XYZ file of N, CA and C in Angstrom:
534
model
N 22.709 101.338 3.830
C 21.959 100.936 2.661
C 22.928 100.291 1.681
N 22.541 99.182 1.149
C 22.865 98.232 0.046
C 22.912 98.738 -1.195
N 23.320 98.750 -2.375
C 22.506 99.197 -3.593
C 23.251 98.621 -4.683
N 22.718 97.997 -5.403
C 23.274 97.011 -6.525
C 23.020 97.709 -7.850
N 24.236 97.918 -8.310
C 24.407 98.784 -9.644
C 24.836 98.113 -10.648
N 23.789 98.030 -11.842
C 23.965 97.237 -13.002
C 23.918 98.357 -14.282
N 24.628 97.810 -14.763
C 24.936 98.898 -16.631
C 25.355 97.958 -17.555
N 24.725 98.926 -18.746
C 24.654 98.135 -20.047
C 24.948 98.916 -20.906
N 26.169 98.270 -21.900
C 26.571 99.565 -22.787
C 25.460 99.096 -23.967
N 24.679 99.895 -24.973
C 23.537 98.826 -25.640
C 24.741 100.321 -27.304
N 24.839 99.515 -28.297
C 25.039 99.852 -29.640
C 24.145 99.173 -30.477
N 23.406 100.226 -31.327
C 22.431 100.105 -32.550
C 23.135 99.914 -33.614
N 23.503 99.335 -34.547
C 24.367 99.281 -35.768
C 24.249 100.351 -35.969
N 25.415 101.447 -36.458
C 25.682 102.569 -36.789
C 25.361 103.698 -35.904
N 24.880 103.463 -35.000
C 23.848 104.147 -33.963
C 25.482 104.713 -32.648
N 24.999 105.925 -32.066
C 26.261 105.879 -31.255
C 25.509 105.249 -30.128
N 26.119 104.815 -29.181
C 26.576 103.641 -28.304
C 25.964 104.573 -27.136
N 24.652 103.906 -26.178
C 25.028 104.495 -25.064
C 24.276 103.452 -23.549
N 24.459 104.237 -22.560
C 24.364 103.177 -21.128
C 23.021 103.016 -21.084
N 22.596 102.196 -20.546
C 21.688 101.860 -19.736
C 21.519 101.456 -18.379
N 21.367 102.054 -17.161
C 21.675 101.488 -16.123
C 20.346 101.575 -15.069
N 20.691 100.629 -13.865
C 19.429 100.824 -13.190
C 20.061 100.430 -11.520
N 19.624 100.250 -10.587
C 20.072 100.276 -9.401
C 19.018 99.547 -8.153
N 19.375 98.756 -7.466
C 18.426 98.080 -6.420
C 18.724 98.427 -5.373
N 17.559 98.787 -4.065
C 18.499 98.245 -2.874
C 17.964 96.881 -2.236
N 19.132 96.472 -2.111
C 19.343 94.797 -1.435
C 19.702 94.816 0.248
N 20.015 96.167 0.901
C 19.856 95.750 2.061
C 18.817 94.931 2.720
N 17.488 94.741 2.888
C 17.104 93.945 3.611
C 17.873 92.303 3.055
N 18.220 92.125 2.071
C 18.133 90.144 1.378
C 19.958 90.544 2.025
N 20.715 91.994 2.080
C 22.071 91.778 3.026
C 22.155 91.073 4.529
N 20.887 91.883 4.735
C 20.460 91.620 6.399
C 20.011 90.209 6.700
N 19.292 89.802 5.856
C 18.514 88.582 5.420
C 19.719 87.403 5.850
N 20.306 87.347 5.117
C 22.133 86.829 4.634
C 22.643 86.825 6.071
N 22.852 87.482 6.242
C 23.878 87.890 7.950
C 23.427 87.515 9.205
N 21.540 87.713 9.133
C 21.375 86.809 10.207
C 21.093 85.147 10.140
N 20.929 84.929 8.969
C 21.135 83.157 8.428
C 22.658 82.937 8.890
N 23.509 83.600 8.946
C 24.702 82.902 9.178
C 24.915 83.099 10.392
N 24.723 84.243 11.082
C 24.785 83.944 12.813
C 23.822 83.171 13.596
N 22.963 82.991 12.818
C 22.128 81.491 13.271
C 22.539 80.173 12.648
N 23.301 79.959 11.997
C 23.837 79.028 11.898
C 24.858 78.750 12.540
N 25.843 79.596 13.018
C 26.971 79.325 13.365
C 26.806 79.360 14.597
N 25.132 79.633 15.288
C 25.199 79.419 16.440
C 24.519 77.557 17.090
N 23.752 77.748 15.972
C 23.310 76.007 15.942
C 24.250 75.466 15.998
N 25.373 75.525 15.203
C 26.455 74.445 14.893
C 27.446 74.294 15.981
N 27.355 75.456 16.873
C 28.482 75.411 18.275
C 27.410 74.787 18.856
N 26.400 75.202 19.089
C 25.368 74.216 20.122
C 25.703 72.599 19.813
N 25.322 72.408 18.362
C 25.258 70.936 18.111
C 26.773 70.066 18.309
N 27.771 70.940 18.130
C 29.462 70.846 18.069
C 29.234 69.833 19.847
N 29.081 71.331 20.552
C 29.618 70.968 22.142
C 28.376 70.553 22.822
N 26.942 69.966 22.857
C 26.279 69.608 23.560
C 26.455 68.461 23.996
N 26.717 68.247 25.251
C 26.628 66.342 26.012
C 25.821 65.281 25.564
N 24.729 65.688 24.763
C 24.342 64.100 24.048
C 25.162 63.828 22.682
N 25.401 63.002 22.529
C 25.412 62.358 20.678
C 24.853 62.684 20.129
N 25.333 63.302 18.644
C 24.646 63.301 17.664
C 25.313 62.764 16.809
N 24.588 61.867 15.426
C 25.294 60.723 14.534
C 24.132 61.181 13.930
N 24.906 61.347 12.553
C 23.910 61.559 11.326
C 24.768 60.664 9.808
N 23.481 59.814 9.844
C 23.423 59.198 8.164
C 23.199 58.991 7.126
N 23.119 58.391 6.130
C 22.840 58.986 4.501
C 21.470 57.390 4.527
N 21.335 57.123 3.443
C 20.388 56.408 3.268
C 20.625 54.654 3.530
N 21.843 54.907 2.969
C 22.782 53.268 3.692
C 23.450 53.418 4.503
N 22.986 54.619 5.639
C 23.691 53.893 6.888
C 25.095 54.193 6.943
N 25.842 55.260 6.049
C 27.064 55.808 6.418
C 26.986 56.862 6.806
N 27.954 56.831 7.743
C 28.174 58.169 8.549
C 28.710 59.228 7.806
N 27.822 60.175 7.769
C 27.895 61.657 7.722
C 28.589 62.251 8.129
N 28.149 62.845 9.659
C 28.704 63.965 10.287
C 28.548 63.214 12.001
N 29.458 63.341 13.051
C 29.375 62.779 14.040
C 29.557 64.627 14.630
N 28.967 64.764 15.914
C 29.254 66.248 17.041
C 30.001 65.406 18.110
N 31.485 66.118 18.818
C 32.486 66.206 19.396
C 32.099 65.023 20.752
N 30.480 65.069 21.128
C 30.312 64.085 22.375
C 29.740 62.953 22.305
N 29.536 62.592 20.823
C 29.144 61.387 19.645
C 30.598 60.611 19.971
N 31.984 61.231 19.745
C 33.344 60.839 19.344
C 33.797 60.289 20.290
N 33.506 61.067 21.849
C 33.763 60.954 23.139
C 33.573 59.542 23.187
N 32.176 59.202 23.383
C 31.240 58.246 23.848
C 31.565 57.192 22.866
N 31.804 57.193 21.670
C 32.440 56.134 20.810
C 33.488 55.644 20.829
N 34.369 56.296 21.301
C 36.128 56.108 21.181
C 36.718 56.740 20.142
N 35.426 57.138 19.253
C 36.431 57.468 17.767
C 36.673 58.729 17.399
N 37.533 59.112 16.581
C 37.782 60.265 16.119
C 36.589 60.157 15.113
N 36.024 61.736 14.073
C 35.321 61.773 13.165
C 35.682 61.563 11.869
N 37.333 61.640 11.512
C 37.243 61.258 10.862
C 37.635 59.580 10.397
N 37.627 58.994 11.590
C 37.533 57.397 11.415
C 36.300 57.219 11.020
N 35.502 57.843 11.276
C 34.040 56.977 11.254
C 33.013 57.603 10.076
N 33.728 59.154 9.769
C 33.017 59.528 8.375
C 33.163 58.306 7.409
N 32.333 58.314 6.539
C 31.655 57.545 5.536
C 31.798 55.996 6.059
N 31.821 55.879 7.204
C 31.825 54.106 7.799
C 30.499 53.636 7.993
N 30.084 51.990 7.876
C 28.697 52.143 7.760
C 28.055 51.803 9.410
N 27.405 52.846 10.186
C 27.456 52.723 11.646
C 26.563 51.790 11.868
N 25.931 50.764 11.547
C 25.514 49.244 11.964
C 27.102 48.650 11.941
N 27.593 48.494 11.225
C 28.905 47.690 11.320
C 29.766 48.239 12.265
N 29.887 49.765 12.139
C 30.641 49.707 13.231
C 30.268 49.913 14.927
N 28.969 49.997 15.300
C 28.575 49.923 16.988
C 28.087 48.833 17.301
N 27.575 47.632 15.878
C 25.973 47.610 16.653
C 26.264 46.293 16.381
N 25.895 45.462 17.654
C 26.349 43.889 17.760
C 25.589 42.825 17.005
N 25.918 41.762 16.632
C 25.052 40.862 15.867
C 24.107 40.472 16.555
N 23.555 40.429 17.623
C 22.542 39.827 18.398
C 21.046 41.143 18.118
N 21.486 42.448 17.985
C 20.697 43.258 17.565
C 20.132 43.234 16.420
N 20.773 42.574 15.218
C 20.535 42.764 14.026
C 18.966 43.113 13.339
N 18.374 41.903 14.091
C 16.649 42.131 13.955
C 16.177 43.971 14.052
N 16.349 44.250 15.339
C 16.162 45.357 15.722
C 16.796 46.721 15.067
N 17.846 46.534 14.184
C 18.434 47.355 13.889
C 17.634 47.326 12.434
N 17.605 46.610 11.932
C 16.694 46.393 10.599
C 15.055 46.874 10.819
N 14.493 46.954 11.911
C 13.016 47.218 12.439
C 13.578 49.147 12.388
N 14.578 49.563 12.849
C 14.762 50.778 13.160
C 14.715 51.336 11.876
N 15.926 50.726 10.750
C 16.241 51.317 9.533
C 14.873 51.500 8.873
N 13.688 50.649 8.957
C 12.489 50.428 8.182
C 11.902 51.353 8.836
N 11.911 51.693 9.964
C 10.765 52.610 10.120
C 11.689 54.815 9.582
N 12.836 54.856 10.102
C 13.428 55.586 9.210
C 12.938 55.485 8.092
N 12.940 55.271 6.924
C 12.627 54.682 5.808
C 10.861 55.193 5.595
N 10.214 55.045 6.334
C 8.770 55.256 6.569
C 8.713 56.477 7.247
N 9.358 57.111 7.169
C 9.053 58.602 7.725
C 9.178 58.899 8.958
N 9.228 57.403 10.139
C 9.287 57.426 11.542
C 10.182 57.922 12.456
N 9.590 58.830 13.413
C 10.729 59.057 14.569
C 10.730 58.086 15.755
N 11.753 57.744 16.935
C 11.111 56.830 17.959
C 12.779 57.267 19.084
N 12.808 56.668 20.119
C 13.240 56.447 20.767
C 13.702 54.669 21.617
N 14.923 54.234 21.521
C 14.826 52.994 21.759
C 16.289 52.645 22.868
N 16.262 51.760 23.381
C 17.826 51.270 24.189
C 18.586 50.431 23.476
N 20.024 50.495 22.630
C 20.736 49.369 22.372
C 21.976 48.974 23.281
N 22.102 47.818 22.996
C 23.488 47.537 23.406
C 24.595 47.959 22.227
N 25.655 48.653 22.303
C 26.124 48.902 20.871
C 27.948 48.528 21.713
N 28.870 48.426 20.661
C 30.269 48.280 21.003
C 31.236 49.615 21.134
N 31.884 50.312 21.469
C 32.734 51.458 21.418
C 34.094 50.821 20.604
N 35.051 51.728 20.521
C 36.345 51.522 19.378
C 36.636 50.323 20.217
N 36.948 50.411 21.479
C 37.455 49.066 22.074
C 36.762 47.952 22.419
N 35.918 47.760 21.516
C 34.932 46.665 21.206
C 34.637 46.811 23.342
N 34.118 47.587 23.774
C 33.250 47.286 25.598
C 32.115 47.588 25.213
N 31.449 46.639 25.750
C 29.961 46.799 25.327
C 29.359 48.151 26.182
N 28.334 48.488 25.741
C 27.641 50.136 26.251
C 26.262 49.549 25.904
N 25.294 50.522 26.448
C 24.413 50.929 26.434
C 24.161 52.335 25.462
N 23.125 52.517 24.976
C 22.898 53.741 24.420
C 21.561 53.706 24.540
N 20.893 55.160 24.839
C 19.272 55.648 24.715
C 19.518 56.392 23.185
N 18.776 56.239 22.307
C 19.647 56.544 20.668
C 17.362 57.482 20.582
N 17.483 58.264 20.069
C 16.334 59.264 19.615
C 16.811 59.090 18.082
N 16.280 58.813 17.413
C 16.147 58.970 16.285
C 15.038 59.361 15.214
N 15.504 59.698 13.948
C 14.493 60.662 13.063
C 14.998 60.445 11.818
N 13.874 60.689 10.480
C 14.696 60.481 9.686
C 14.565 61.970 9.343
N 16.248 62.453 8.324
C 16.636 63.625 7.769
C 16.105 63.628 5.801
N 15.444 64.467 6.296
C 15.008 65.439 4.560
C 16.052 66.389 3.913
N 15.837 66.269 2.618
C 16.555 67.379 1.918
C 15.422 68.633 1.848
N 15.975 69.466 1.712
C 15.247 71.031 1.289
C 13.757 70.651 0.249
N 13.763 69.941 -0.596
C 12.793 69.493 -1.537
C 12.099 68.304 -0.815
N 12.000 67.542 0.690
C 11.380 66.794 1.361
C 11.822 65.274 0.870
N 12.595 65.555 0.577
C 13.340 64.004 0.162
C 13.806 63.707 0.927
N 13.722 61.999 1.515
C 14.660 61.734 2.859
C 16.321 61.449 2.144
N 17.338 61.446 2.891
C 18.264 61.130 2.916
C 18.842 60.778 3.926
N 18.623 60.528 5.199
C 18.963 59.350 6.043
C 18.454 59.868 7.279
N 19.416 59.794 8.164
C 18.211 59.995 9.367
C 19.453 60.229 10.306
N 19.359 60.956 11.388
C 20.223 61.738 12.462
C 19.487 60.934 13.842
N 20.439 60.708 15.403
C 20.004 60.476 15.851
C 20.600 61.378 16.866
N 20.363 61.067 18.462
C 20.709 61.788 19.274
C 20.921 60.902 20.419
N 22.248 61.041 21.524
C 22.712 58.976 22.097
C 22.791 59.504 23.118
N 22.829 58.874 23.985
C 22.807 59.420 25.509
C 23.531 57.860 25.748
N 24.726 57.869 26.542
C 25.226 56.476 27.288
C 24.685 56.718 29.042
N 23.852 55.071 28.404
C 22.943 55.060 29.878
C 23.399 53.882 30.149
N 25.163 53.428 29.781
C 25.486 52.352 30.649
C 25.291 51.833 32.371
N 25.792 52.981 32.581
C 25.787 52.968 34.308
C 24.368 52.453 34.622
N 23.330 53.473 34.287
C 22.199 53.182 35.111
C 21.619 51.827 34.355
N 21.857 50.733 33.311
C 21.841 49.692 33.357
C 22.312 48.990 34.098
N 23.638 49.315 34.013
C 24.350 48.126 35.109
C 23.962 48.316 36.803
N 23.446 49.539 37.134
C 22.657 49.536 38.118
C 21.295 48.656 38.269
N 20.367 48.853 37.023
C 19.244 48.538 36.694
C 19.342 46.677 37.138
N 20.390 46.182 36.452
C 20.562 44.634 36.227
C 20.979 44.840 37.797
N 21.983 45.217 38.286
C 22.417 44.950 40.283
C 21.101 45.304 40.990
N 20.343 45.785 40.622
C 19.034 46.151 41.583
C 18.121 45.153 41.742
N 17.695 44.261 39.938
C 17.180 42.906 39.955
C 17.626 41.437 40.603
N 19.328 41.351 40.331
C 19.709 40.696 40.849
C 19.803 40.441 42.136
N 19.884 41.793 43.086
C 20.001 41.999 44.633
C 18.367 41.557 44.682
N 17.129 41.968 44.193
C 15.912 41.511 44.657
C 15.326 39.955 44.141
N 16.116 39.461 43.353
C 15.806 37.774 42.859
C 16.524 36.932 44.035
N 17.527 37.647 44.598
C 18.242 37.107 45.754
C 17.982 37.452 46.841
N 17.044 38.107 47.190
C 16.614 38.380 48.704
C 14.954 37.848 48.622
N 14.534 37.456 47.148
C 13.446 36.892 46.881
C 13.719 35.340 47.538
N 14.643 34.817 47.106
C 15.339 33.468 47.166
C 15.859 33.355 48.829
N 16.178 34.152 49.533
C 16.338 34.048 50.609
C 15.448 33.958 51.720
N 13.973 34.653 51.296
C 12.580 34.937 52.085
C 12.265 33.374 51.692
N 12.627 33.362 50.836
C 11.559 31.917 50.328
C 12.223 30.449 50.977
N 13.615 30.963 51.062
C 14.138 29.493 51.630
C 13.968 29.333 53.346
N 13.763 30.767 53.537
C 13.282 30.676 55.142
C 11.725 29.953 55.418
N 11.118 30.305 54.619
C 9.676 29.830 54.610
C 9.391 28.467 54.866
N 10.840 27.446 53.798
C 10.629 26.167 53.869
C 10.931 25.923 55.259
């Protein structure tokens, strides 16, 4: 048991002087307390070490907080890329349209799922499957929006060798025909 002990010395002008005291118990709001923090600290190892990306931003698009397989998949350390603005630094000029369609619907309350082409530290182009959402404050105010990245380079560059192998065996049926 908890118990929170408060006293008050109270003096009446001329009056002799005496306590006032009173006492709570706060164990349950102790208990309350203790399991908020072992649930947090268990979210935060989850979110730390899980294999997708996570990238979280403020309202213009600077980076927040990046998790350990965000850093991997980027090239970067976190703290290169805290407060950097992450359109400038992944996301190629040919996207731009699209990246502006994304920020707007963030902005509008929207969640979605989409494929970019984005750059890593050593400017190689990638693929990313990017989940995104936008992030609220406690009072329902947005303040930017978190996403979640999966690099689905490979199975693009599979995706594009699978078309190409069938536009060319398309082209080969067809030249037999003539």
């Amino acid at each position: 048991i908890y118990l929170l002990y408060q006293n008050y010395l109270v003096s009446d002008d001329g009056e002799e002087p005496y306590v006032i005291g009173f006492s709570q118990d706060i164990t349950a709001r102790i208990d309350a307390e203790r399991a908020l923090k072992i649930s947090e600290e268990k979210y935060r190892s989850i979110i730390a070490n899980m294999n997708l990306g996570l990238l979280e931003v403020d309202k213009e698009e600077q980076i927040v907080y990046a998790n350990n397989s965000f850093c991997e998949m980027s090239g970067y350390e976190l703290e290169e890329l805290t407060g950097k603005n992450a359109t400038d630094v992944f996301f190629i000029k040919e996207n731009n349209k699209e990246v502006e369609d994304v920020i707007i619907r963030r902005r509008q309350g929207k969640s979605d799922a989409y494929e970019m082409m984005v750059k890593n530290k050593k400017g190689e182009s990638k693929w990313w499957l990017i989940s995104g959402a936008p992030s609220y404050d406690n009072n329902g105010k947005l303040i930017g929006s978190i996403g979640i990245h999966l690099d689905i380079t490979v199975q693009k560059n599979l995706e594009y060798d699978l078309r190409r192998a069938k536009s060319e065996a398309e082209r080969s049926a067809h030249a037999k025909d003539l």
